[in-house]
XYZ file of C-alpha atoms in Angstrom:
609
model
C 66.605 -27.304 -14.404
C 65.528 -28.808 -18.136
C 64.428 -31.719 -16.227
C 62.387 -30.096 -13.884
C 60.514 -27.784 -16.813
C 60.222 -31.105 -18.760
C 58.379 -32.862 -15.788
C 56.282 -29.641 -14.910
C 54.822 -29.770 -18.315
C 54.651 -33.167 -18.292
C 52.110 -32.807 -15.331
C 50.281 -30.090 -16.622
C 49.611 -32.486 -20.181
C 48.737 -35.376 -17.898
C 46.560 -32.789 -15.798
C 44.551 -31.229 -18.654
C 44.488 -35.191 -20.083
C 42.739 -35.908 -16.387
C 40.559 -33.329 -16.833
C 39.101 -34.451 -20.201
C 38.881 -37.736 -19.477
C 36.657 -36.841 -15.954
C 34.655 -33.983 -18.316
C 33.890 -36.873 -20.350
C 33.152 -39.383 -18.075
C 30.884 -36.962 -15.794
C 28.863 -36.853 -19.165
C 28.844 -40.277 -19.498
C 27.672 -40.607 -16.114
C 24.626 -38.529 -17.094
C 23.570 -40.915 -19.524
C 24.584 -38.473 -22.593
C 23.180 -39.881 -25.643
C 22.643 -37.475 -28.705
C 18.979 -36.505 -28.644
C 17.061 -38.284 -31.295
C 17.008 -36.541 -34.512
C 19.069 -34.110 -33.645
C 21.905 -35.285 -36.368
C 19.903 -34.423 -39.467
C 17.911 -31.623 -37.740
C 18.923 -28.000 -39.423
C 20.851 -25.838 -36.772
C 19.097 -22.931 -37.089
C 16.246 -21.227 -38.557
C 16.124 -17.685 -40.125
C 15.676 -14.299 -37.712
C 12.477 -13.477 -36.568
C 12.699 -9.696 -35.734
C 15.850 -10.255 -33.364
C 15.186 -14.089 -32.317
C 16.762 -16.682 -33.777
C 15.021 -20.286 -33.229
C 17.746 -22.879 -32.850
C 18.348 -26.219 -32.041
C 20.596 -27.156 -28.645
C 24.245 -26.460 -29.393
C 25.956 -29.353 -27.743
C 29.362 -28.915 -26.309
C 33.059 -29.652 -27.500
C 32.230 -32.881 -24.980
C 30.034 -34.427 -27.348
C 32.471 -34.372 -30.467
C 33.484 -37.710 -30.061
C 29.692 -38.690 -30.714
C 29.081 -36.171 -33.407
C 30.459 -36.565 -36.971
C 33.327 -33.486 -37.715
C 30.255 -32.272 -40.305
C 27.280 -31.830 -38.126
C 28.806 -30.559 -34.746
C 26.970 -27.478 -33.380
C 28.829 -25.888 -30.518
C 28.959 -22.085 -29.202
C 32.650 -22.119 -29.913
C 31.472 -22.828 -33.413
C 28.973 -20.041 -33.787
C 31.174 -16.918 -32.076
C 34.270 -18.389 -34.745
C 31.854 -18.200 -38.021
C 31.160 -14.656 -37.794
C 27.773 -14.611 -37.659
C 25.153 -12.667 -35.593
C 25.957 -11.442 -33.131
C 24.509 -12.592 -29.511
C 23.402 -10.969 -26.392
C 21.455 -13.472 -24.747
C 20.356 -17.608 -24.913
C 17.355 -18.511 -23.738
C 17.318 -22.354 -22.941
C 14.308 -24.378 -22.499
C 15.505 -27.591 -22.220
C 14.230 -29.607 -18.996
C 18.158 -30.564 -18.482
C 21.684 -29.229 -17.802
C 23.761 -31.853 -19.613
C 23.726 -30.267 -22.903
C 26.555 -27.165 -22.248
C 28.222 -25.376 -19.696
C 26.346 -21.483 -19.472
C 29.360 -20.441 -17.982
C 32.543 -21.121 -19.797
C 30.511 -21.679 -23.037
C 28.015 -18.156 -22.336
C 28.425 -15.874 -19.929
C 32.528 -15.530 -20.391
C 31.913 -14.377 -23.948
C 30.073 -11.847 -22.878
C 26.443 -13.828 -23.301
C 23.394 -13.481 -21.151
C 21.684 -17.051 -20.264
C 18.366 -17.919 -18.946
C 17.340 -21.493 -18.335
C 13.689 -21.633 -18.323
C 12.435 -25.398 -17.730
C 10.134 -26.972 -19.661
C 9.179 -30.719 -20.124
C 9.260 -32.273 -23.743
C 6.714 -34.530 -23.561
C 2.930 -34.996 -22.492
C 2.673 -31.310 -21.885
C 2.858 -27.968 -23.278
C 5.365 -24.745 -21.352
C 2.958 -23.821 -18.667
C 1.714 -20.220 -17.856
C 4.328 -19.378 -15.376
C 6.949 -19.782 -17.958
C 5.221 -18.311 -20.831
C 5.381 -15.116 -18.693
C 8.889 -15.530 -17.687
C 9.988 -15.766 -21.369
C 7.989 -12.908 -22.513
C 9.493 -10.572 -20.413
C 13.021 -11.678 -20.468
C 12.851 -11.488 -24.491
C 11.075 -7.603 -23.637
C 13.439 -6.894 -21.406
C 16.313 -7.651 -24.049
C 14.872 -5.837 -26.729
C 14.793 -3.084 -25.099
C 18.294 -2.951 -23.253
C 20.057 -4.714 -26.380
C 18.371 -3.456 -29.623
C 21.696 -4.444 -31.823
C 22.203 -8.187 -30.803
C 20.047 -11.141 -31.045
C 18.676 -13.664 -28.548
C 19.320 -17.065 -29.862
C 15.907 -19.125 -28.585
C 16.340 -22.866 -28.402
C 14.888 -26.401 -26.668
C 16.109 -30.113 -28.194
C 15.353 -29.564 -31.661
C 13.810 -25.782 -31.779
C 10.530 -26.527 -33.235
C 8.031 -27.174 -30.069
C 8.821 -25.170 -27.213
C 10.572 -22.846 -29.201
C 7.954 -22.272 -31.739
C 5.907 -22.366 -28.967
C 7.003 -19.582 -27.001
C 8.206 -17.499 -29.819
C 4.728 -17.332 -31.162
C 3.342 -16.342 -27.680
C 6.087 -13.042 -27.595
C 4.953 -12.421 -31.717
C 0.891 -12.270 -29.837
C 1.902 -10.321 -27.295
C 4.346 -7.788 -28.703
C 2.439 -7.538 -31.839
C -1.526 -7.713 -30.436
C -2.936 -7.449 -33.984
C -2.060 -10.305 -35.427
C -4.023 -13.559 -34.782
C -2.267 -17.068 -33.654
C -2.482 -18.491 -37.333
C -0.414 -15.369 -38.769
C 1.882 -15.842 -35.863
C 2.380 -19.828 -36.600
C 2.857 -18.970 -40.376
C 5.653 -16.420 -39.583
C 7.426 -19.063 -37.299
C 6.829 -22.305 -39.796
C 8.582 -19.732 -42.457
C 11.251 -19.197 -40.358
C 12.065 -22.567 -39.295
C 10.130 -25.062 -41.382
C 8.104 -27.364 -40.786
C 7.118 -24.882 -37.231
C 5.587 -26.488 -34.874
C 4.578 -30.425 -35.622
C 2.972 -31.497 -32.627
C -1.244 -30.649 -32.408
C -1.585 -30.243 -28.968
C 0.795 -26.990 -28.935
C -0.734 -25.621 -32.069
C -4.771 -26.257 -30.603
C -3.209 -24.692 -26.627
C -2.436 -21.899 -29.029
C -5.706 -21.079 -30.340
C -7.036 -21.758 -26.816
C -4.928 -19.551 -24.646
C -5.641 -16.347 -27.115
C -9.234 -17.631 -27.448
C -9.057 -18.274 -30.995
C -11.601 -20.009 -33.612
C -8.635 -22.361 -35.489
C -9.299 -22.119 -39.409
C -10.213 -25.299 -40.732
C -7.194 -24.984 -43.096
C -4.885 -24.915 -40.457
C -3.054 -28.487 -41.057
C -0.768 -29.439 -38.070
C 2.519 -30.700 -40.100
C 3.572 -34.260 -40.222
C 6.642 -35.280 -38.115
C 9.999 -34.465 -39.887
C 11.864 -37.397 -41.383
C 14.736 -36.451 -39.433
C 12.622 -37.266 -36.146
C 10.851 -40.405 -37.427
C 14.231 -41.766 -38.956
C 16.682 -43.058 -36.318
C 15.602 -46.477 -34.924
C 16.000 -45.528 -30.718
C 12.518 -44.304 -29.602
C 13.179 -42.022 -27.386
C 10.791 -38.794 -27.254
C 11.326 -35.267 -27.242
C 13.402 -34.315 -24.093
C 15.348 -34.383 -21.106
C 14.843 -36.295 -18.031
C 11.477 -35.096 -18.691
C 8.901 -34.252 -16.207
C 5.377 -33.236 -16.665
C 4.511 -29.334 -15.850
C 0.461 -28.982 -15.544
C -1.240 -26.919 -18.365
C -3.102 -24.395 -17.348
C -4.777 -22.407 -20.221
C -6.815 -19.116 -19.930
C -10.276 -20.718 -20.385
C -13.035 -20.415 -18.674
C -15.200 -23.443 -20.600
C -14.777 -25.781 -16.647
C -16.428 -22.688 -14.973
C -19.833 -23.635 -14.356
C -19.034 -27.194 -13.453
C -16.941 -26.278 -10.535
C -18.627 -23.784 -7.797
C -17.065 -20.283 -8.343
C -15.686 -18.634 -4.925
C -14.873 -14.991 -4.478
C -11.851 -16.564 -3.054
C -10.848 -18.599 -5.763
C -6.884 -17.068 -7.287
C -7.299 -15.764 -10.564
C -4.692 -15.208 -13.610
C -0.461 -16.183 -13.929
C 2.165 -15.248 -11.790
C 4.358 -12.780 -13.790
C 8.094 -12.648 -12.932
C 9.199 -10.616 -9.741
C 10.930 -7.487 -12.158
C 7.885 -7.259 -14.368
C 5.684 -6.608 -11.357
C 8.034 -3.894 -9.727
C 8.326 -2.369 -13.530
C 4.519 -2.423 -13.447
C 4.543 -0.910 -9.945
C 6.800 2.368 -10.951
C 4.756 2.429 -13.605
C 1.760 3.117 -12.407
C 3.154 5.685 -9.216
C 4.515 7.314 -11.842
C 1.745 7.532 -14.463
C -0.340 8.575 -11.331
C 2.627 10.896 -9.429
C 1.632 9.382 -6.182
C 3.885 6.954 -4.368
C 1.668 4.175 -2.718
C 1.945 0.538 -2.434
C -2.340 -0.133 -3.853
C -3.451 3.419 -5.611
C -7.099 1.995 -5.034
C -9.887 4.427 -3.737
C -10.861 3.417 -0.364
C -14.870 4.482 0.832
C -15.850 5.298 4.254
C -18.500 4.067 6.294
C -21.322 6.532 6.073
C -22.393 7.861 9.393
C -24.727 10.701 10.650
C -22.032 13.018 10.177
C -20.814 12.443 6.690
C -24.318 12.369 6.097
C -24.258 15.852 5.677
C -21.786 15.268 2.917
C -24.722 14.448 0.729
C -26.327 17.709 1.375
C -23.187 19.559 0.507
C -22.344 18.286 -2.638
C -24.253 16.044 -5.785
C -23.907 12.516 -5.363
C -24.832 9.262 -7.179
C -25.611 5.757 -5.910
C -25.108 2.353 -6.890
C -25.006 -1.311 -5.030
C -21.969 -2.173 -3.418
C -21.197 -5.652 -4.715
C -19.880 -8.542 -2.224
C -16.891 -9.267 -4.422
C -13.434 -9.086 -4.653
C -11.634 -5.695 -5.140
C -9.065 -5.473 -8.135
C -8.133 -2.449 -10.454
C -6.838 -4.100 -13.931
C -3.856 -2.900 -16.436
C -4.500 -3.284 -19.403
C -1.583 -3.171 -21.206
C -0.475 -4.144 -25.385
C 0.857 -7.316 -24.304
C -1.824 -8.199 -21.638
C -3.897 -7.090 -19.023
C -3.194 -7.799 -15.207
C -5.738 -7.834 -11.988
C -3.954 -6.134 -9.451
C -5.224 -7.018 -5.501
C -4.661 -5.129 -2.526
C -1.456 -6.131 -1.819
C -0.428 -4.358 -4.944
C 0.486 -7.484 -6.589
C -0.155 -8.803 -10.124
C -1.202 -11.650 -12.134
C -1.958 -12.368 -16.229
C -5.111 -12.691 -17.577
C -5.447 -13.049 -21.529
C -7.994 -10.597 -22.460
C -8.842 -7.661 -25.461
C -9.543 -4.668 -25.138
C -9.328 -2.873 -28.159
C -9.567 1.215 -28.856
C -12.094 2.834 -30.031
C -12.076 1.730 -33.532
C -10.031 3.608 -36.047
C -10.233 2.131 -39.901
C -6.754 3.916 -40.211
C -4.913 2.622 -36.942
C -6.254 -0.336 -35.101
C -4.748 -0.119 -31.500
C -5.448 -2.014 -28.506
C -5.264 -0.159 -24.770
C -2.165 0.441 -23.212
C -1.426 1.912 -19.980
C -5.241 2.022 -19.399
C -6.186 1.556 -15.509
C -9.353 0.423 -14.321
C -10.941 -0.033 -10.790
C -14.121 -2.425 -10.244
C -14.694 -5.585 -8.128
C -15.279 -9.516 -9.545
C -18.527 -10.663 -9.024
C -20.114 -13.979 -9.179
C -23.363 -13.782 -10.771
C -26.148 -16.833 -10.669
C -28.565 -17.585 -12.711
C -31.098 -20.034 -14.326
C -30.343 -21.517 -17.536
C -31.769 -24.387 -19.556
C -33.264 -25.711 -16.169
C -30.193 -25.502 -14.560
C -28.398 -23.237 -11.847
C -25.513 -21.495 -13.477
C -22.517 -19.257 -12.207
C -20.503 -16.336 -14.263
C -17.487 -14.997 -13.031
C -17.990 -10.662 -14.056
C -15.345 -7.832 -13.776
C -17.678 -5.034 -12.595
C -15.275 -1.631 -13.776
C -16.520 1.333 -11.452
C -13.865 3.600 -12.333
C -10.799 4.784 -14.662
C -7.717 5.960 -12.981
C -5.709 6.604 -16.753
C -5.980 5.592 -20.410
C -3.406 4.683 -22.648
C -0.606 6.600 -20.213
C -2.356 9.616 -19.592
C -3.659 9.882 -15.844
C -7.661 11.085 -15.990
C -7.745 11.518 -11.674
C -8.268 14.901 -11.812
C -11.323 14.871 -13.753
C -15.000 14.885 -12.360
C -16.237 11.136 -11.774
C -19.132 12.057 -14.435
C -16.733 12.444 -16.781
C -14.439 9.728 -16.238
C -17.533 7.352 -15.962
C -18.496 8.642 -20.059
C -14.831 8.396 -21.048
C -14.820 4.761 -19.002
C -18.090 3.704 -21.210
C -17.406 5.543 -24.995
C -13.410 4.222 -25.018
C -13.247 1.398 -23.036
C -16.423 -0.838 -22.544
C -18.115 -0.007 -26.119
C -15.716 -1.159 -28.291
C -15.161 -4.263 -26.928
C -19.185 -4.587 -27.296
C -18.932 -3.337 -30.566
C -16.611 -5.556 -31.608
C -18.286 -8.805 -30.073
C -20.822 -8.045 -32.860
C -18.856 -8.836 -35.669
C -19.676 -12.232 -36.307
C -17.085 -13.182 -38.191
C -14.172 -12.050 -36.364
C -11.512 -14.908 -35.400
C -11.942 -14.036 -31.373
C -13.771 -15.421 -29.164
C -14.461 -13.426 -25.932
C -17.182 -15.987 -24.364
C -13.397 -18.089 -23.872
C -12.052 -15.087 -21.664
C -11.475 -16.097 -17.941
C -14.533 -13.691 -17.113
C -16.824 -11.091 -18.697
C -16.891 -7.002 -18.066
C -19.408 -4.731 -17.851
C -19.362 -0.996 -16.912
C -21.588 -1.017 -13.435
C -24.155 2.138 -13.285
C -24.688 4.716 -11.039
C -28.247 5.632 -10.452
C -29.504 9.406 -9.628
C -29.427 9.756 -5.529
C -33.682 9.966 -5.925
C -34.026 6.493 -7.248
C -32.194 4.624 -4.861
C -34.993 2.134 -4.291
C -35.155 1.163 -7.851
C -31.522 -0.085 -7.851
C -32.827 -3.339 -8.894
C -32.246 -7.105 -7.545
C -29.021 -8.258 -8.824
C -27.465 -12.112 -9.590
C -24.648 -11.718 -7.427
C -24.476 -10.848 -4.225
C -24.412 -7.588 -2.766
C -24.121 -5.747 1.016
C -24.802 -1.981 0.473
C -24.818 1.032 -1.062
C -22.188 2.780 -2.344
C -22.595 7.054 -2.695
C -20.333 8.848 -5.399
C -19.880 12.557 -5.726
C -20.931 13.053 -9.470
C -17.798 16.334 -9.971
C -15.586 14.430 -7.430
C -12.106 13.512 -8.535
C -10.109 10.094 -7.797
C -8.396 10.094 -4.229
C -5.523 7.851 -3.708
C -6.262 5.407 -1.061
C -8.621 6.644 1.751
C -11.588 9.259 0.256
C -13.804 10.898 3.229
C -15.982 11.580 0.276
C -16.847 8.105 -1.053
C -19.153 6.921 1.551
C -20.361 3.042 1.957
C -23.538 2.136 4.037
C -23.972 -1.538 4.673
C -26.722 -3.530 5.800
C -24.049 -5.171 8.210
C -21.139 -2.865 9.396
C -17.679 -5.206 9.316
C -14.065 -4.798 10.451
C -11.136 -7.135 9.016
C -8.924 -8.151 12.183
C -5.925 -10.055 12.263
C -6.453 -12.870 14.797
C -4.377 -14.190 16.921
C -3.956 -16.346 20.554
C -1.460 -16.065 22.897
C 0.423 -18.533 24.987
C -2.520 -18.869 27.146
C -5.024 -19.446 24.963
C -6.805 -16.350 25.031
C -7.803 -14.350 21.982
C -6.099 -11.108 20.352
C -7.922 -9.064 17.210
C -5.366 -5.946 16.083
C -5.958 -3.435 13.166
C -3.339 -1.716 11.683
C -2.234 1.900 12.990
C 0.589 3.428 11.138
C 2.034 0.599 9.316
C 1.938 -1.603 12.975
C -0.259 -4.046 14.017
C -2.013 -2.577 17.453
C -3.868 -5.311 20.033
C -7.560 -4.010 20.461
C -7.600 -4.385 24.215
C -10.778 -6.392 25.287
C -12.397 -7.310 22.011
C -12.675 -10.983 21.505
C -14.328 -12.912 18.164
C -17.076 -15.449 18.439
C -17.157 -18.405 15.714
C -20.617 -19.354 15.001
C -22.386 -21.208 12.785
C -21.670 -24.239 10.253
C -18.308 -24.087 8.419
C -16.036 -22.959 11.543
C -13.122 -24.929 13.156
C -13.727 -25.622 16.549
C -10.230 -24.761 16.892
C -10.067 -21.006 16.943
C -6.148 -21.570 16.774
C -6.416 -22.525 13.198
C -7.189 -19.294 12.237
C -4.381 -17.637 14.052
C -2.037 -14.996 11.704
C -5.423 -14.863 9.083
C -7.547 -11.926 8.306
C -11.077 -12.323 9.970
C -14.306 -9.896 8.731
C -16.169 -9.606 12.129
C -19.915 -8.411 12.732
C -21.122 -6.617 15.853
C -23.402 -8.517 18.295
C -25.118 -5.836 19.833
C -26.863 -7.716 22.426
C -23.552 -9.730 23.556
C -21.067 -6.853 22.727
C -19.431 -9.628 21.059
C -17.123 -9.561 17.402
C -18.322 -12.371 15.389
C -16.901 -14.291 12.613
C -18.149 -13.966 9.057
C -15.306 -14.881 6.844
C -11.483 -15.219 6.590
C -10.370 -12.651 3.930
C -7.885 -14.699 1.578
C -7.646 -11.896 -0.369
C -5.993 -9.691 2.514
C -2.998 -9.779 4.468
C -3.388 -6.847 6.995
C -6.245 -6.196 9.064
C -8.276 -2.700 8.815
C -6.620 0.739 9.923
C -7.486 2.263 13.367
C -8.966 5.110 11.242
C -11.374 3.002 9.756
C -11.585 0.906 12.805
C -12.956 3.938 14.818
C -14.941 5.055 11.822
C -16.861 1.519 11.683
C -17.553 1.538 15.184
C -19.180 5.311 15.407
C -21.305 3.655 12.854
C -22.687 0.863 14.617
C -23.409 3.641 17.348
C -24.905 5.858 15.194
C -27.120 2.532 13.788
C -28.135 4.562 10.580
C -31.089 2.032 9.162
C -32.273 1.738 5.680
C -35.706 3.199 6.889
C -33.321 6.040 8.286
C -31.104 6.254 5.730
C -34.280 6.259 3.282
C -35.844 8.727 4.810
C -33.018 10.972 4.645
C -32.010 10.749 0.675
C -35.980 12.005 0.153
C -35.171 15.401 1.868
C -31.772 15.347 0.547
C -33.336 15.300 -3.069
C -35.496 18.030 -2.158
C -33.215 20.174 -2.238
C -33.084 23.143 -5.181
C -29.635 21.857 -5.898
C -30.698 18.323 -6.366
C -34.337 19.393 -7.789
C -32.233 21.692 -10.343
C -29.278 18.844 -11.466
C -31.848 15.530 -11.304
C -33.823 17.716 -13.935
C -31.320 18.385 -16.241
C -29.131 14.970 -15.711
C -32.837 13.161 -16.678
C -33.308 15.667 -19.557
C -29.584 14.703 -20.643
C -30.551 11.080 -20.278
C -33.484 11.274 -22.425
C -31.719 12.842 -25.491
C -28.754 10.207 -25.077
C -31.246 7.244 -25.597
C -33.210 9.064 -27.870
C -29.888 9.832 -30.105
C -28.371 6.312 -29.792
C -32.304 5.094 -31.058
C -31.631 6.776 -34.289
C -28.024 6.136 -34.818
């Protein structure tokens, strides 16, 4: 029996003896070498807030490379007693380093591995995003730990992406505050020029001439092995939030603006805004009708405005404190780095937050030096809430004022300070508030640089209406329907719209492709959204676009609505014709009189201010 417990233990020791030796050669079959530097680098720097910048801990594996003195292990840091840890965020561009879960996530330790290459290239977009909101998302689940924040050597990436979450959680301070705070913390900060300039650039900042980029530490430059910064490396693309390129490529309506944001962010965003709103909807967006002889008498009923309706590309924006974000039709979001500040406030400088817009991107053209130019231009129509507090309710005309005195002026306001470190000519685009004109001078809505199909009619004391509005009424030069196309087995054609959340076949309607620019395939355009004209003469659909921007095809509401006004054929000499009675009326003579007298002492008041 002493025998047999003798041998059993004598297996186990040979077993756990195996299991070294194949831990250890698995490493070695990785190519493990000690990164270079990372001997003499310091562990860790001091807390930043709740962050701690570190370099990689390596694991017990390595200890037969790394002198008893300078090992750096997990094991290490839970026996020393210090902080204590709720998460590790790793941004190496390898997995040979430690094990997550026997070093991590038994002790109780979140881990997220977020990828990023050490050399040629700084952390793209994508995972800028992801690391802000994992490091949010912590902070404000785990307010008593500490997220330990490290790549090879903790100076780069880490720097890099800790001083994107100081920008973004802390909007008033400016990149050069934000690099000072992290060089304090773990000095020398960040040594290489190209993530200290992609800085500046992504928060469109001027960089102070007496911002110096530090020298290389001695521990880097010392050992003789050249090997660079990290990991297998391979190179991520940079794309920064400038828009310097845009008028030497040809701006498209189409073209996919902003960062992807991280799947949980965009559902928190989604809640957010149902419940800001109390509605539950998938896009909140006000939807217009198509103006026919019988809503017509919708402008005789109540006051209306009138501006352009712009051929762009639909989007409401949140702006929030540690961004802003275009949301499309799908209800889905992406980043854009833009300012928007509050109306200003000597005593408390705030930025919006919780502040939803609706308007429609534009691309405008013009003449400049001698040369065609284009400008990409967030036209804001609308606010649905500021700073939290929902505004729907409220007559347009006063959401319109509140929309131009807190939102739009003091960003203009502060573009006039000529000394002040940001640069909004590098945003991805520019805003502007569009106007609404009086219904009587519709014909001196003047020519515009961008491209427009219609006329859009507002009731002045109307409220916001979630999704479809039988009081917002569109007239268009050309009426259009979005179909989803489609060909069956046969070869013949099928156009559906959308009637109660199900795609229904429009039985004998059938699409014509004309014109330069179409496949001759119409099977390559099966499963896309198509915007279809009518052909009167042929009683034919015919192709004017495919909608990138939309996944589902028109309702059979607005289907049927679109059609009655093709029948109706309402023309701009009729339609014309119409607004001059319409302002004849006493309740239009009575309101265009006092809205112009209004007018008048508003321009003649901002004269003398």
């Amino acid at each position: 029996m002493i025998a047999t417990k003798r041998h059993l233990e004598d297996r186990i020791e040979n077993y756990e003896e195996q299991t070294k030796r194949l831990r250890q050669t698995s490493f070695r079959d990785q190519n493990v070498t000690i990164p270079q530097g990372w001997l003499d680098c310091p562990r860790f720097g001091q807390d930043i807030g709740f962050i701690i910048p570190s370099k990689v801990p390596l694991s017990e594996s390595y200890n037969d490379c790394v002198p008893s003195g300078k090992r750096y292990n997990f094991k290490e840091w839970f026996t020393s007693g210090r902080t204590k840890l709720g998460l590790v965020i790793d941004l190496t561009n390898t997995t040979r380093y430690y094990h997550p879960n026997t070093e991590l996530r038994h002790n109780g330790i979140n881990y997220v591995k977020i990828r990023c290459s050490g050399r040629d290239s700084v952390p793209d977009n994508v995972s800028v995003n992801t690391f802000a909101y994992e490091v949010n998302q912590f902070e404000n689940n785990f307010s008593h730990k500490y997220v330990l924040v490290h790549c090879t050597h903790g100076h780069n990436r880490t720097g890099f992406m800790i001083v994107h979450y100081l920008m973004r959680s802390r909007p008033m301070m400016s990149v050069t505050q934000a690099l000072k705070m992290f060089s304090n913390a773990r000095p020398p900060g960040i040594y290489k020029p190209d993530y200290i300039d992609a800085l500046y650039s992504f928060y469109h900042e001027v960089k102070p001439e007496s911002v110096i980029c530090p020298p290389t530490p001695e521990w880097k430059r010392s050992e003789e092995v050249k090997v660079d910064d990290d990991d297998d490396a391979l190179s991520y693309p940079v794309v920064q939030g400038n828009n310097q390129e845009e008028n030497v490529k040809k701006l498209s309506n189409d073209d996919i603006l902003g960062d992807d944001i991280p799947y949980g962010q965009e559902v928190c965003y989604q809640k957010l805004i149902n419940d800001m709103l109390n509605i539950s909807m998938q896009f909140p967006g006000s939807h217009p009708v198509s103006l026919s002889r019988e809503a017509l008498q919708l402008l005789r009923q109540r006051y209306y405005y009138v501006t352009w309706k712009a051929d762009g590309t639909r989007y409401m924006m949140l702006l929030t404190r540690d961004g802003c974000y275009l949301v499309n039709r799908e209800f889905r979001f992406r980043r854009v780095q833009m300012r928007f500040p509050c109306k200003y406030d000597p005593s408390d400088y705030k930025v919006h937050h919780y502040t939803l817009l609706d308007g429609e991107m534009v691309i405008d053209t013009f003449e400049e030096g001698g040369r065609r130019c284009q400008a990409r231009r967030y036209l804001v129509y609308d606010l649905v809430a500021i700073n939290g507090q929902s505004v729907a309710e409220r007559p347009f005309s006063e959401r319109w004022n509140i929309l131009e005195r807190e939102v739009i002026r003091p960003r203009n306001d502060e573009k006039k300070v000529m000394n002040h470190w940001y640069r909004y000519e590098m945003e991805p685009f520019g805003v502007r508030i569009k106007p609404f004109c009086l219904l009587s001078a519709v014909e001196k809505i003047p020519s515009l640089s961008h491209e427009t199909d219609g006329l859009i009619f507002q009731g002045w004391d109307d409220p916001y209406v979630f999704g479809t509005d039988h009081g917002l009424l569109k007239w268009k030069f050309v009426e259009t329907l979005d179909f989803l196309f489609d060909m069956d087995k046969y070869g013949r054609q099928m156009l559906f719209l959308q009637e109660r959340g199900k795609i229904k076949l429009m039985e004998g309607y059938s699409v014509e492709f004309r014109g330069d620019g179409w496949d001759n395939n119409p099977a390559s355009y099966c499963g896309k959204i198509v915007e279809c004209s009518w052909d009167k003469e042929k009683k034919v659909w015919v192709s004017l676009r495919i909608r990138v921007d939309k996944s589902k095809p028109n309702g059979i509401g607005t289907g049927s609505s679109v059609i009655k006004c093709i029948k109706d054929d309402i023309t701009k000499e009729v339609l014309l014709e119409e607004i001059k009675k319409i302002t004849r009326l006493p309740m239009y003579v009575d309101r265009i009189r006092r809205d112009t007298q209004e007018a008048e002492r508003r321009k003649h008041g901002n004269r003398k201010g």
